[in-house]
Coordinates of C-alpha atoms (C1' of nucleotides) in Angstrom, one line a residue:
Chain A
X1 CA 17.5 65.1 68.1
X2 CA 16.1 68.2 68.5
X3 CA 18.9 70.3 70.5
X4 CA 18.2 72.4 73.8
X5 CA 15.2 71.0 74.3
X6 CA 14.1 68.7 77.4
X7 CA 14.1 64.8 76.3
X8 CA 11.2 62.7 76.0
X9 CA 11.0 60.4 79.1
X10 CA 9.0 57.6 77.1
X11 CA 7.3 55.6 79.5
X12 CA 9.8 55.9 81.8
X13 CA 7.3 58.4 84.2
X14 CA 4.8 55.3 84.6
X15 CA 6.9 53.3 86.0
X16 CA 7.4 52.7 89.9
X17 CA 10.2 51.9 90.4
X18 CA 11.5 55.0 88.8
X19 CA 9.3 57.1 90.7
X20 CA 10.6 55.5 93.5
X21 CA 14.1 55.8 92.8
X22 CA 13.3 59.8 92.3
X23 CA 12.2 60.1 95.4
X24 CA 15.0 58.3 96.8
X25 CA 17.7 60.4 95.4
X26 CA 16.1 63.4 96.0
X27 CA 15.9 62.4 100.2
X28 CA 19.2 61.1 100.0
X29 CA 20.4 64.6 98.6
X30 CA 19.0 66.4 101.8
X31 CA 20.0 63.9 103.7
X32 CA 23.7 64.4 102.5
X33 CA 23.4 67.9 102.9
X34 CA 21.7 67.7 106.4
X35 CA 24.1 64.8 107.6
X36 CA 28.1 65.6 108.4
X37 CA 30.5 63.1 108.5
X38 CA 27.7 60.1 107.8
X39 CA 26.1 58.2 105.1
X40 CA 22.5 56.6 105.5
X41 CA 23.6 53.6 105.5
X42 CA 26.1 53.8 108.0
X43 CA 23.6 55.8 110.5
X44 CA 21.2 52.7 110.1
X45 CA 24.2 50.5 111.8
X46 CA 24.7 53.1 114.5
X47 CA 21.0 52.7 115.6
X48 CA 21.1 49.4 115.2
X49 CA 23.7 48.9 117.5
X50 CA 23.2 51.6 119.8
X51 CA 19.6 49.7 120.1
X52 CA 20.8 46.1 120.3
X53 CA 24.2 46.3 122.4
X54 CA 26.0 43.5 122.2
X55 CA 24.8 42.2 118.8
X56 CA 27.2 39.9 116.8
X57 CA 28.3 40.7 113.5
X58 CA 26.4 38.5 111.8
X59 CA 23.1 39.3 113.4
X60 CA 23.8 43.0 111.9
X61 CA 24.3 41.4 108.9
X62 CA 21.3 39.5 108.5
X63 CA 19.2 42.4 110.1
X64 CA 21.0 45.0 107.6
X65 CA 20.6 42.2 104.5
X66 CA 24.5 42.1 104.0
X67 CA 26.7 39.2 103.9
X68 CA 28.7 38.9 107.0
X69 CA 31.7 39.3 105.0
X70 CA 30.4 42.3 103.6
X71 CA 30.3 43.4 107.4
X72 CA 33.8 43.0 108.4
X73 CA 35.2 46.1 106.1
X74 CA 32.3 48.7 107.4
X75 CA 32.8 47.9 110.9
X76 CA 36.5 48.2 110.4
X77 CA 36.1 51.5 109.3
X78 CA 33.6 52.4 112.1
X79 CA 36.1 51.1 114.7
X80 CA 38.7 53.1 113.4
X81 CA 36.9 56.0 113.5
X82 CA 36.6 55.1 117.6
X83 CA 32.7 54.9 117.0
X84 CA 31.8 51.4 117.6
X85 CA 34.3 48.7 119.2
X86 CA 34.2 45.0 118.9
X87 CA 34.6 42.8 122.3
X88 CA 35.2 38.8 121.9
X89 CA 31.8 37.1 122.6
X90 CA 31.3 34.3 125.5
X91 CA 30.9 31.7 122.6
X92 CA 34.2 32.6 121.4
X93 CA 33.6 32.8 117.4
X94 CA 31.7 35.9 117.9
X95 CA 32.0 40.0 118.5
X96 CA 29.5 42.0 120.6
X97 CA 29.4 45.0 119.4
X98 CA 29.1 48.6 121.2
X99 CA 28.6 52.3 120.6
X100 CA 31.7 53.8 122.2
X101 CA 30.7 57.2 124.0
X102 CA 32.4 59.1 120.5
X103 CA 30.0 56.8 118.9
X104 CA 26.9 57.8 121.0
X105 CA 27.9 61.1 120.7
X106 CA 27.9 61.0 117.1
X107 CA 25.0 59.5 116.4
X108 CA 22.8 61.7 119.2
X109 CA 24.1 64.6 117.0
X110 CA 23.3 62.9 113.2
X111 CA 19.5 62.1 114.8
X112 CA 19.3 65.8 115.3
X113 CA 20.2 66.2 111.9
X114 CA 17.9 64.1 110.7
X115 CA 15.1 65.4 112.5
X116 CA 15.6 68.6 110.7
X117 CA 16.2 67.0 107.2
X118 CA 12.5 65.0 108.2
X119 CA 11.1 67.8 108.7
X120 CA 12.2 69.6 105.3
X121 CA 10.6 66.5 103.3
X122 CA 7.4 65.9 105.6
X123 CA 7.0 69.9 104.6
X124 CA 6.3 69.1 101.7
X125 CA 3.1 66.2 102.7
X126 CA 0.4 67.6 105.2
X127 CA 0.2 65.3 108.1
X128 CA -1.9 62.3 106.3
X129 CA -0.6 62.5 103.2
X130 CA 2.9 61.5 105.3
X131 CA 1.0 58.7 107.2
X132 CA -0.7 57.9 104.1
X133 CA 2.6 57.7 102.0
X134 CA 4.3 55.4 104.9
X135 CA 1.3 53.3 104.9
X136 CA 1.3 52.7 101.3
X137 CA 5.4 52.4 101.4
X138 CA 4.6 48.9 103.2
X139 CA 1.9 47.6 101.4
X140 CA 4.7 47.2 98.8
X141 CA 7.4 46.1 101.0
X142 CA 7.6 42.6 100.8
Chain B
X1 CA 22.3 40.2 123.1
X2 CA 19.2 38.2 123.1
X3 CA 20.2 35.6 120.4
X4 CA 17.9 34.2 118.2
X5 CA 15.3 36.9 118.5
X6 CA 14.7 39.4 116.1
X7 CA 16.6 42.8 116.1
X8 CA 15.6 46.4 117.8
X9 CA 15.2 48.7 115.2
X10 CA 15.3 51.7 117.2
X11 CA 13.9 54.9 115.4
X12 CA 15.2 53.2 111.7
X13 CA 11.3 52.4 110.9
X14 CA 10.3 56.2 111.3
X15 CA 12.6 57.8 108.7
X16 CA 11.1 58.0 105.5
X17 CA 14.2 57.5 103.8
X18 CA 15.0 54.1 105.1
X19 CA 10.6 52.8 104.5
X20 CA 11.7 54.4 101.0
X21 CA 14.6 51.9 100.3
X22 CA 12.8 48.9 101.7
X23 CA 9.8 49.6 99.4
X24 CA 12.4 50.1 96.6
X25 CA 14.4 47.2 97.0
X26 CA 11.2 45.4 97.4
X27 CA 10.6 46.4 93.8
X28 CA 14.1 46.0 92.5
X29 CA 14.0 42.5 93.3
X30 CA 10.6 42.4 91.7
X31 CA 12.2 43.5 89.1
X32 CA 15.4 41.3 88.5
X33 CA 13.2 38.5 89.1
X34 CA 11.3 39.9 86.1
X35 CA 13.4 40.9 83.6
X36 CA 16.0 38.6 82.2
X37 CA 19.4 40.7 81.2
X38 CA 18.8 43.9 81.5
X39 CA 19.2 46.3 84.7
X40 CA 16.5 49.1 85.7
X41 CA 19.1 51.5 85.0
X42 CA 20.3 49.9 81.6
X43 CA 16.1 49.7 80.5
X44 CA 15.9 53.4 81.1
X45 CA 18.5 54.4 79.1
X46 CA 16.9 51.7 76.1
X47 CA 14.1 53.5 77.0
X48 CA 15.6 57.3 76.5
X49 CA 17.1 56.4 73.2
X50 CA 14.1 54.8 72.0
X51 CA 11.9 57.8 72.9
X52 CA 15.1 60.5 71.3
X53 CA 16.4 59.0 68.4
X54 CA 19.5 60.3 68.2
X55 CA 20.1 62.1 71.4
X56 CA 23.8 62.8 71.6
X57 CA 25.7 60.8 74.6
X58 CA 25.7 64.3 76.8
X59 CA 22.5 64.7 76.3
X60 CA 21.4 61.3 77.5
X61 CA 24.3 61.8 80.6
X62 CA 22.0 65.1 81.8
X63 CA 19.0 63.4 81.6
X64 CA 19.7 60.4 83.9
X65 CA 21.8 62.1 86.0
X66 CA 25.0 61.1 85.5
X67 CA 28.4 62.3 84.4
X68 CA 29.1 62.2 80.9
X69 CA 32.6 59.8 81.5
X70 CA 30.5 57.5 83.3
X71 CA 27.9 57.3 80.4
X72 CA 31.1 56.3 78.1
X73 CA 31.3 53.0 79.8
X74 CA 27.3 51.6 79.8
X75 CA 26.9 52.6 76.2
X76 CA 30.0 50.5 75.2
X77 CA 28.8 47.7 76.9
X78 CA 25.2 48.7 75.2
X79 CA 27.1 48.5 71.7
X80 CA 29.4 45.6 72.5
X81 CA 26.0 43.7 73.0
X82 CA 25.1 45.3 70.0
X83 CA 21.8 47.1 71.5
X84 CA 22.9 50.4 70.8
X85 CA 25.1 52.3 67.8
X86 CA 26.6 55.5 67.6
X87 CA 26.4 57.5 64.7
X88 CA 29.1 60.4 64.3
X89 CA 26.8 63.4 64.1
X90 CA 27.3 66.7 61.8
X91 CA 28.6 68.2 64.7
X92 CA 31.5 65.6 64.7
X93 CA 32.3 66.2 68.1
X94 CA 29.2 64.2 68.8
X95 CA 27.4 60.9 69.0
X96 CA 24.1 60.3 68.2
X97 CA 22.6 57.1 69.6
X98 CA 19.9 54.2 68.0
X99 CA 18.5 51.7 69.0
X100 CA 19.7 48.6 66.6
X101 CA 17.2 46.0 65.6
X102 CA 18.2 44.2 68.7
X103 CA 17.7 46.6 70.6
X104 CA 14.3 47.5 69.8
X105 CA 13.6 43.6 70.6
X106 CA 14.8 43.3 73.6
X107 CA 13.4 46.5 75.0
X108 CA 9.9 45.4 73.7
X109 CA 10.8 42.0 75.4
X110 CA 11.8 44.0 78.2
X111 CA 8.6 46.4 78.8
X112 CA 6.4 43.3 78.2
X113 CA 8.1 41.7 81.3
X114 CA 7.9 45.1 83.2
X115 CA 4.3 45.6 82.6
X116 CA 3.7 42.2 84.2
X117 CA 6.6 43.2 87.2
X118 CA 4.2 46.4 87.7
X119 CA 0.7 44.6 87.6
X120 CA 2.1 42.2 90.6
X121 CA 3.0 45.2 92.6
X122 CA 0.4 47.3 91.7
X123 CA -1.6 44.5 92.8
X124 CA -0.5 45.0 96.5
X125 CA -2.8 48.7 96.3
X126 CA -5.8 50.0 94.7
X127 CA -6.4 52.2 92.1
X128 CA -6.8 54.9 94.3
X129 CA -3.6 54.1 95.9
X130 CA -1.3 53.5 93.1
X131 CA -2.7 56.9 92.3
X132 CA -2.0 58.5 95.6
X133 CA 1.2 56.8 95.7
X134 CA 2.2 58.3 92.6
X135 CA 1.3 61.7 93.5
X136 CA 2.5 61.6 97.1
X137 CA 6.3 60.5 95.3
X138 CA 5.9 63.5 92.9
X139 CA 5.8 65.7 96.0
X140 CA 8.8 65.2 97.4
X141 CA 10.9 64.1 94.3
X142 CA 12.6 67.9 94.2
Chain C
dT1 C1' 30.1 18.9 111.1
dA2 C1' 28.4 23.8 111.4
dT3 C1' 29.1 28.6 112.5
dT4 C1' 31.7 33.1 113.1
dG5 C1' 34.7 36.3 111.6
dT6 C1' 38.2 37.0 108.2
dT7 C1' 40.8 37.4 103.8
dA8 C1' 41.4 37.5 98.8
dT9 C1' 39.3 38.8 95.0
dA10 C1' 36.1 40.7 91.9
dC11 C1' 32.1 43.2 90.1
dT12 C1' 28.9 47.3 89.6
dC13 C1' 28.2 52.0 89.6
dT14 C1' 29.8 56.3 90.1
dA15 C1' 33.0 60.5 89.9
dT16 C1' 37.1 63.8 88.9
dA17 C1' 40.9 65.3 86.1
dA18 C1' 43.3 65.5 82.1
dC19 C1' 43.6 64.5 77.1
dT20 C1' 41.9 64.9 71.8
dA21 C1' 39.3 66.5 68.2
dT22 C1' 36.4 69.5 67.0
dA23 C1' 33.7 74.0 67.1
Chain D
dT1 C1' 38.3 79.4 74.3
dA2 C1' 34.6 76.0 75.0
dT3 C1' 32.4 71.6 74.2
dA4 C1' 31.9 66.3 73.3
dG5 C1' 33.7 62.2 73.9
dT6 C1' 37.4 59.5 75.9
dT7 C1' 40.8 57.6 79.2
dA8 C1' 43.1 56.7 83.5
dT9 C1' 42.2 56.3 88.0
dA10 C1' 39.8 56.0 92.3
dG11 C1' 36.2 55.2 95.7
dA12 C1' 31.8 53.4 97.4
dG13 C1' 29.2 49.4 98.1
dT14 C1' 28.5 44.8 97.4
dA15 C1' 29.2 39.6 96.7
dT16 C1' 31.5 34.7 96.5
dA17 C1' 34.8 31.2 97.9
dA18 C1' 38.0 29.5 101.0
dC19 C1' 40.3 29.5 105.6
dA20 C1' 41.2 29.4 110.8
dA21 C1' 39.2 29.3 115.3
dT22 C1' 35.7 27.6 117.9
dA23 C1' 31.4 25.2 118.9

DNA sequence: TATTGTTATACTCTATAACTATA
DNA sequence: TATAGTTATAGAGTATAACAATA
């Protein structure tokens, strides 16, 4: 191996899913740095409960492709942190679950966030390339 | 909740990053479904060693990203399967990496399957997309 | 019988800090 | 002193199987 000098990526750069994983990490980076106190994955739970109040665990589960057992730990950790709260359902083998007014608060200031770390990427695409690249984004997800 | 109805995503489906890991996990799956015994992340490290012959274990850390310690790991299972073999280099503080026999097999084996994993999702888009795709990823991969 | 939430357990991928052998 | 590889350890994030409560 020749030393100091950048290694040969084989076909590595024709591939899509690494292109895709490259683009990933390098949104996830800003969104790290743009985001306090939140990972993406947890913000996607926030809105989905702040937009479906009342939603059993395992419909989050099955809407977030986890296993409902999976569920139980996160939400644990989001309840303890006072930002969500579980309340016994009227079938009696379930949780609704809520945004607490921390959790609201919270996740109104993380969208904010966001909406600055959007803007940082979508600087980087003029206007159709960034309707063009979601477009194309979901001709491939399925 | 409305039970049995599908879920509010709320503003989820306008951030880039989350239409970025449904098209990626839409090709990971792709993927697994494709290639028998060997991870995305484990074929691009084949793939780095075939394409550096002898790229030293730090080297190969830098260039996927990851720390050195956590290289350690994946390349002992890489040699326990006997895919990989270190050599002790003239700098003996170092490893230089091969592909064995083996190795070279399956990664052939491997890329064969993974051209026919990227024909089925390029055939979701165009030429012009893929293309456009490509470049649009490029873009914001910094 | 079937479903919901839970627990116990385990696996993958990753990192940090400290060690050793070499340079 | 600095670097390469290693170890011990830990933390996310995920899954499967089995269980109690409830339907």
């Amino acid at each position: 191996m020749d030393p100091k000098q950048k290694l040969n990526q084989g076909a590595l750069p024709q591939l899509l899913g690494y292109r895709l994983r490259l683009a990933q990490q390098a949104v996830f980076r800003d969104f790290a740095a743009s985001v306090q106190g939140l990972s993406p994955g947890r913000v996607g739970l926030l809105i989905f409960i702040d937009a479906n109040p009342g939603v059993t665990q395992s419909r989050l589960a099955e809407a977030a492709e986890r296993d409902r057992s999976t569920m139980v730990g996160v939400l644990d950790q989001l309840e303890a942190r006072s930002l969500i709260e579980r309340r016994r359902g009227a079938d009696r083998r379930t949780n609704g679950l809520w945004l607490t007014r921390a959790g609201r608060t919270l996740l109104a200031r993380a969208l904010r966030a966001i909406a600055g770390h959007e803007q940082r990427i979508a600087a980087r695409l003029s206007a159709v390339e960034r309707r063009q690249l979601f477009a194309l984004l979901a001709k491939i997800s399925r």
